[in-house]
Amino acid sequence: FFFCFCFFMQPEAAAVTPTGYGDQAYWDKRYTLQDGKFDWYMGFDVLQPYLLPELKVLPEPDPVESEEEDDDDEKFVSPDGLRRRKDLKVLVVGCGNSELTQEMYNAGFRNMLSTDYSEVVIEQMKKKYRKTPNLLFEVMDSRKLVLEDGVVDLIIDKGCLDTVMCGPDSSKHGTSMLLECSRILVPGGMYVVVTYGKPESRLPYLKKPKYKWTPREVPLGGGNSHFMYICTKNS
């Protein structure tokens, strides 16, 4: 399965320089001291209204009682071209101790893997969700994903790329991460990144032909200080 980094800082960690964000030891220490939960940038409740219309999924989660039915029919598409949420293979990179995975699960996404390169936080998350077997957490590095080519429908990155871009050799590591994300996406699959990066800085980087996808901005309303881009893998 998968793996990645983390995000920006909380106020109490402001003394750490941005280059420290790419340091695995820093995150292991941070999560050892902070065994709780924190959502970087925004929770799924804020992200959901902008994300779901882009995914072409059914508007409501499948009823729980129907989950055992049609499990073999992952190619199911409604008459109006919408897919079931539970059929999408979703990867969350740089999950940290965010509740995003649980919130997406509650919203009907059942085929999910959340990754981070901090062994400390992954063990915390496995313990926390041990009674929910469909919530999978694995230690993995987003620059070298342990996944086959073309197996993921949707990648959610909420601050992970920002962390990579803050560390030493940021361009090299950012490129490695984006190449890996592109590699594991199915044709038509989406890499969704929420970031502090403005369009003038992020879009030229995301538009490099070697990633073999088509990026665009999805405006976030309400005076939001973050930006969301969707990169759709070319067929």
mmCIF file with all atom_site columns, C-alpha atoms in Angstrom, residues 70-192:
data_model
loop_
_atom_site.group_PDB
_atom_site.id
_atom_site.type_symbol
_atom_site.label_atom_id
_atom_site.label_alt_id
_atom_site.label_comp_id
_atom_site.label_asym_id
_atom_site.label_entity_id
_atom_site.label_seq_id
_atom_site.pdbx_PDB_ins_code
_atom_site.Cartn_x
_atom_site.Cartn_y
_atom_site.Cartn_z
_atom_site.occupancy
_atom_site.B_iso_or_equiv
_atom_site.pdbx_formal_charge
_atom_site.auth_seq_id
_atom_site.auth_comp_id
_atom_site.auth_asym_id
_atom_site.auth_atom_id
_atom_site.pdbx_PDB_model_num
ATOM 1   C CA . ASP A 1 70  ? -22.771 -5.994 -5.318  1.00 0.00 ? 70  ASP A CA 1
ATOM 2   C CA . ASP A 1 71  ? -19.293 -6.032 -3.732  1.00 0.00 ? 71  ASP A CA 1
ATOM 3   C CA . ASP A 1 72  ? -17.880 -7.696 -6.836  1.00 0.00 ? 72  ASP A CA 1
ATOM 4   C CA . ASP A 1 73  ? -19.339 -5.058 -9.107  1.00 0.00 ? 73  ASP A CA 1
ATOM 5   C CA . GLU A 1 74  ? -16.729 -2.312 -8.733  1.00 0.00 ? 74  GLU A CA 1
ATOM 6   C CA . LYS A 1 75  ? -17.558 -1.126 -12.263 1.00 0.00 ? 75  LYS A CA 1
ATOM 7   C CA . PHE A 1 76  ? -21.054 -0.041 -11.195 1.00 0.00 ? 76  PHE A CA 1
ATOM 8   C CA . VAL A 1 77  ? -22.080 3.279  -12.724 1.00 0.00 ? 77  VAL A CA 1
ATOM 9   C CA . SER A 1 78  ? -25.492 4.872  -12.312 1.00 0.00 ? 78  SER A CA 1
ATOM 10  C CA . PRO A 1 79  ? -27.589 5.810  -15.373 1.00 0.00 ? 79  PRO A CA 1
ATOM 11  C CA . ASP A 1 80  ? -26.389 9.400  -15.052 1.00 0.00 ? 80  ASP A CA 1
ATOM 12  C CA . GLY A 1 81  ? -22.727 8.342  -14.991 1.00 0.00 ? 81  GLY A CA 1
ATOM 13  C CA . LEU A 1 82  ? -22.091 8.542  -11.248 1.00 0.00 ? 82  LEU A CA 1
ATOM 14  C CA . ARG A 1 83  ? -20.035 5.968  -9.311  1.00 0.00 ? 83  ARG A CA 1
ATOM 15  C CA . ARG A 1 84  ? -20.561 4.648  -5.814  1.00 0.00 ? 84  ARG A CA 1
ATOM 16  C CA . ARG A 1 85  ? -18.273 6.205  -3.233  1.00 0.00 ? 85  ARG A CA 1
ATOM 17  C CA . LYS A 1 86  ? -17.342 2.825  -1.777  1.00 0.00 ? 86  LYS A CA 1
ATOM 18  C CA . ASP A 1 87  ? -15.919 1.721  -5.148  1.00 0.00 ? 87  ASP A CA 1
ATOM 19  C CA . LEU A 1 88  ? -13.254 4.430  -5.313  1.00 0.00 ? 88  LEU A CA 1
ATOM 20  C CA . LYS A 1 89  ? -9.774  3.381  -4.199  1.00 0.00 ? 89  LYS A CA 1
ATOM 21  C CA . VAL A 1 90  ? -8.590  6.311  -2.085  1.00 0.00 ? 90  VAL A CA 1
ATOM 22  C CA . LEU A 1 91  ? -5.098  7.132  -0.804  1.00 0.00 ? 91  LEU A CA 1
ATOM 23  C CA . VAL A 1 92  ? -4.533  9.836  1.832   1.00 0.00 ? 92  VAL A CA 1
ATOM 24  C CA . VAL A 1 93  ? -0.899  10.952 1.916   1.00 0.00 ? 93  VAL A CA 1
ATOM 25  C CA . GLY A 1 94  ? 0.640   12.571 4.997   1.00 0.00 ? 94  GLY A CA 1
ATOM 26  C CA . CYS A 1 95  ? -2.365  11.660 7.118   1.00 0.00 ? 95  CYS A CA 1
ATOM 27  C CA . GLY A 1 96  ? -0.855  12.605 10.493  1.00 0.00 ? 96  GLY A CA 1
ATOM 28  C CA . ASN A 1 97  ? -3.459  12.295 13.229  1.00 0.00 ? 97  ASN A CA 1
ATOM 29  C CA . SER A 1 98  ? -6.192  13.986 11.209  1.00 0.00 ? 98  SER A CA 1
ATOM 30  C CA . GLU A 1 99  ? -9.741  12.623 11.353  1.00 0.00 ? 99  GLU A CA 1
ATOM 31  C CA . LEU A 1 100 ? -10.083 13.034 7.580   1.00 0.00 ? 100 LEU A CA 1
ATOM 32  C CA . THR A 1 101 ? -10.026 9.277  6.938   1.00 0.00 ? 101 THR A CA 1
ATOM 33  C CA . GLN A 1 102 ? -12.763 8.573  9.459   1.00 0.00 ? 102 GLN A CA 1
ATOM 34  C CA . GLU A 1 103 ? -14.863 11.456 8.147   1.00 0.00 ? 103 GLU A CA 1
ATOM 35  C CA . MET A 1 104 ? -14.553 10.204 4.563   1.00 0.00 ? 104 MET A CA 1
ATOM 36  C CA . TYR A 1 105 ? -15.421 6.702  5.745   1.00 0.00 ? 105 TYR A CA 1
ATOM 37  C CA . ASN A 1 106 ? -18.536 8.070  7.427   1.00 0.00 ? 106 ASN A CA 1
ATOM 38  C CA . ALA A 1 107 ? -19.382 9.838  4.158   1.00 0.00 ? 107 ALA A CA 1
ATOM 39  C CA . GLY A 1 108 ? -19.430 6.527  2.293   1.00 0.00 ? 108 GLY A CA 1
ATOM 40  C CA . PHE A 1 109 ? -15.826 5.999  1.130   1.00 0.00 ? 109 PHE A CA 1
ATOM 41  C CA . ARG A 1 110 ? -14.960 2.451  2.193   1.00 0.00 ? 110 ARG A CA 1
ATOM 42  C CA . ASN A 1 111 ? -11.816 1.576  0.210   1.00 0.00 ? 111 ASN A CA 1
ATOM 43  C CA . MET A 1 112 ? -9.197  3.800  1.810   1.00 0.00 ? 112 MET A CA 1
ATOM 44  C CA . LEU A 1 113 ? -5.545  3.726  2.783   1.00 0.00 ? 113 LEU A CA 1
ATOM 45  C CA . SER A 1 114 ? -3.934  6.496  4.864   1.00 0.00 ? 114 SER A CA 1
ATOM 46  C CA . THR A 1 115 ? -0.170  6.860  4.972   1.00 0.00 ? 115 THR A CA 1
ATOM 47  C CA . ASP A 1 116 ? 2.529   8.850  6.713   1.00 0.00 ? 116 ASP A CA 1
ATOM 48  C CA . TYR A 1 117 ? 6.268   8.389  7.097   1.00 0.00 ? 117 TYR A CA 1
ATOM 49  C CA . SER A 1 118 ? 6.053   8.801  10.869  1.00 0.00 ? 118 SER A CA 1
ATOM 50  C CA . GLU A 1 119 ? 5.898   5.343  12.418  1.00 0.00 ? 119 GLU A CA 1
ATOM 51  C CA . VAL A 1 120 ? 4.786   6.939  15.678  1.00 0.00 ? 120 VAL A CA 1
ATOM 52  C CA . VAL A 1 121 ? 1.612   8.477  14.289  1.00 0.00 ? 121 VAL A CA 1
ATOM 53  C CA . ILE A 1 122 ? 0.739   5.444  12.176  1.00 0.00 ? 122 ILE A CA 1
ATOM 54  C CA . GLU A 1 123 ? 0.889   3.213  15.249  1.00 0.00 ? 123 GLU A CA 1
ATOM 55  C CA . GLN A 1 124 ? -1.309  5.716  17.086  1.00 0.00 ? 124 GLN A CA 1
ATOM 56  C CA . MET A 1 125 ? -3.848  5.686  14.261  1.00 0.00 ? 125 MET A CA 1
ATOM 57  C CA . LYS A 1 126 ? -3.868  1.890  14.005  1.00 0.00 ? 126 LYS A CA 1
ATOM 58  C CA . LYS A 1 127 ? -4.560  1.674  17.718  1.00 0.00 ? 127 LYS A CA 1
ATOM 59  C CA . LYS A 1 128 ? -7.236  4.357  17.603  1.00 0.00 ? 128 LYS A CA 1
ATOM 60  C CA . TYR A 1 129 ? -9.140  2.718  14.746  1.00 0.00 ? 129 TYR A CA 1
ATOM 61  C CA . ARG A 1 130 ? -8.422  -0.912 15.550  1.00 0.00 ? 130 ARG A CA 1
ATOM 62  C CA . LYS A 1 131 ? -12.156 -1.640 15.793  1.00 0.00 ? 131 LYS A CA 1
ATOM 63  C CA . THR A 1 132 ? -12.755 -0.257 12.292  1.00 0.00 ? 132 THR A CA 1
ATOM 64  C CA . PRO A 1 133 ? -10.948 -2.789 10.075  1.00 0.00 ? 133 PRO A CA 1
ATOM 65  C CA . ASN A 1 134 ? -11.684 -0.953 6.832   1.00 0.00 ? 134 ASN A CA 1
ATOM 66  C CA . LEU A 1 135 ? -9.636  2.042  7.948   1.00 0.00 ? 135 LEU A CA 1
ATOM 67  C CA . LEU A 1 136 ? -6.103  1.105  6.919   1.00 0.00 ? 136 LEU A CA 1
ATOM 68  C CA . PHE A 1 137 ? -2.945  2.941  8.000   1.00 0.00 ? 137 PHE A CA 1
ATOM 69  C CA . GLU A 1 138 ? 0.543   2.185  6.716   1.00 0.00 ? 138 GLU A CA 1
ATOM 70  C CA . VAL A 1 139 ? 3.998   3.709  7.065   1.00 0.00 ? 139 VAL A CA 1
ATOM 71  C CA . MET A 1 140 ? 5.055   4.868  3.606   1.00 0.00 ? 140 MET A CA 1
ATOM 72  C CA . ASP A 1 141 ? 7.097   7.600  1.961   1.00 0.00 ? 141 ASP A CA 1
ATOM 73  C CA . SER A 1 142 ? 5.239   9.622  -0.660  1.00 0.00 ? 142 SER A CA 1
ATOM 74  C CA . ARG A 1 143 ? 8.456   9.904  -2.660  1.00 0.00 ? 143 ARG A CA 1
ATOM 75  C CA . LYS A 1 144 ? 8.603   6.123  -2.997  1.00 0.00 ? 144 LYS A CA 1
ATOM 76  C CA . LEU A 1 145 ? 5.126   4.648  -2.745  1.00 0.00 ? 145 LEU A CA 1
ATOM 77  C CA . VAL A 1 146 ? 4.952   0.889  -2.289  1.00 0.00 ? 146 VAL A CA 1
ATOM 78  C CA . LEU A 1 147 ? 2.074   0.519  -4.737  1.00 0.00 ? 147 LEU A CA 1
ATOM 79  C CA . GLU A 1 148 ? 1.642   -0.840 -8.229  1.00 0.00 ? 148 GLU A CA 1
ATOM 80  C CA . ASP A 1 149 ? 1.127   1.416  -11.227 1.00 0.00 ? 149 ASP A CA 1
ATOM 81  C CA . GLY A 1 150 ? -2.395  2.604  -11.949 1.00 0.00 ? 150 GLY A CA 1
ATOM 82  C CA . VAL A 1 151 ? -4.252  1.266  -8.896  1.00 0.00 ? 151 VAL A CA 1
ATOM 83  C CA . VAL A 1 152 ? -5.616  4.407  -7.168  1.00 0.00 ? 152 VAL A CA 1
ATOM 84  C CA . ASP A 1 153 ? -8.674  6.445  -8.164  1.00 0.00 ? 153 ASP A CA 1
ATOM 85  C CA . LEU A 1 154 ? -8.202  9.350  -5.774  1.00 0.00 ? 154 LEU A CA 1
ATOM 86  C CA . ILE A 1 155 ? -5.268  10.798 -3.813  1.00 0.00 ? 155 ILE A CA 1
ATOM 87  C CA . ILE A 1 156 ? -5.953  13.344 -1.078  1.00 0.00 ? 156 ILE A CA 1
ATOM 88  C CA . ASP A 1 157 ? -3.026  15.583 -0.085  1.00 0.00 ? 157 ASP A CA 1
ATOM 89  C CA . LYS A 1 158 ? -3.855  18.097 2.622   1.00 0.00 ? 158 LYS A CA 1
ATOM 90  C CA . GLY A 1 159 ? -0.533  19.820 3.289   1.00 0.00 ? 159 GLY A CA 1
ATOM 91  C CA . CYS A 1 160 ? 1.863   16.997 2.437   1.00 0.00 ? 160 CYS A CA 1
ATOM 92  C CA . LEU A 1 161 ? 3.347   18.629 -0.671  1.00 0.00 ? 161 LEU A CA 1
ATOM 93  C CA . ASP A 1 162 ? 3.768   21.874 1.261   1.00 0.00 ? 162 ASP A CA 1
ATOM 94  C CA . THR A 1 163 ? 5.900   20.064 3.810   1.00 0.00 ? 163 THR A CA 1
ATOM 95  C CA . VAL A 1 164 ? 8.054   18.468 1.135   1.00 0.00 ? 164 VAL A CA 1
ATOM 96  C CA . MET A 1 165 ? 8.519   21.833 -0.553  1.00 0.00 ? 165 MET A CA 1
ATOM 97  C CA . CYS A 1 166 ? 9.757   23.383 2.718   1.00 0.00 ? 166 CYS A CA 1
ATOM 98  C CA . GLY A 1 167 ? 12.631  20.977 3.299   1.00 0.00 ? 167 GLY A CA 1
ATOM 99  C CA . PRO A 1 168 ? 16.133  20.765 1.806   1.00 0.00 ? 168 PRO A CA 1
ATOM 100 C CA . ASP A 1 169 ? 16.269  19.789 -1.885  1.00 0.00 ? 169 ASP A CA 1
ATOM 101 C CA . SER A 1 170 ? 12.596  20.743 -2.060  1.00 0.00 ? 170 SER A CA 1
ATOM 102 C CA . SER A 1 171 ? 12.364  20.663 -5.852  1.00 0.00 ? 171 SER A CA 1
ATOM 103 C CA . LYS A 1 172 ? 13.920  17.206 -6.041  1.00 0.00 ? 172 LYS A CA 1
ATOM 104 C CA . HIS A 1 173 ? 11.704  15.745 -3.313  1.00 0.00 ? 173 HIS A CA 1
ATOM 105 C CA . GLY A 1 174 ? 8.567   17.489 -4.586  1.00 0.00 ? 174 GLY A CA 1
ATOM 106 C CA . THR A 1 175 ? 9.176   16.105 -8.066  1.00 0.00 ? 175 THR A CA 1
ATOM 107 C CA . SER A 1 176 ? 9.706   12.599 -6.692  1.00 0.00 ? 176 SER A CA 1
ATOM 108 C CA . MET A 1 177 ? 6.451   12.781 -4.778  1.00 0.00 ? 177 MET A CA 1
ATOM 109 C CA . LEU A 1 178 ? 4.411   14.067 -7.707  1.00 0.00 ? 178 LEU A CA 1
ATOM 110 C CA . LEU A 1 179 ? 5.868   11.476 -10.085 1.00 0.00 ? 179 LEU A CA 1
ATOM 111 C CA . GLU A 1 180 ? 4.889   8.743  -7.636  1.00 0.00 ? 180 GLU A CA 1
ATOM 112 C CA . CYS A 1 181 ? 1.380   10.117 -7.236  1.00 0.00 ? 181 CYS A CA 1
ATOM 113 C CA . SER A 1 182 ? 0.970   10.244 -10.996 1.00 0.00 ? 182 SER A CA 1
ATOM 114 C CA . ARG A 1 183 ? 2.345   6.729  -11.416 1.00 0.00 ? 183 ARG A CA 1
ATOM 115 C CA . ILE A 1 184 ? -0.174  5.058  -9.117  1.00 0.00 ? 184 ILE A CA 1
ATOM 116 C CA . LEU A 1 185 ? -3.242  6.871  -10.474 1.00 0.00 ? 185 LEU A CA 1
ATOM 117 C CA . VAL A 1 186 ? -5.579  5.135  -12.903 1.00 0.00 ? 186 VAL A CA 1
ATOM 118 C CA . PRO A 1 187 ? -6.314  7.026  -16.154 1.00 0.00 ? 187 PRO A CA 1
ATOM 119 C CA . GLY A 1 188 ? -8.848  9.657  -15.167 1.00 0.00 ? 188 GLY A CA 1
ATOM 120 C CA . GLY A 1 189 ? -7.823  9.371  -11.510 1.00 0.00 ? 189 GLY A CA 1
ATOM 121 C CA . MET A 1 190 ? -7.367  12.527 -9.461  1.00 0.00 ? 190 MET A CA 1
ATOM 122 C CA . TYR A 1 191 ? -4.625  13.935 -7.260  1.00 0.00 ? 191 TYR A CA 1
ATOM 123 C CA . VAL A 1 192 ? -6.313  16.527 -5.029  1.00 0.00 ? 192 VAL A CA 1
#
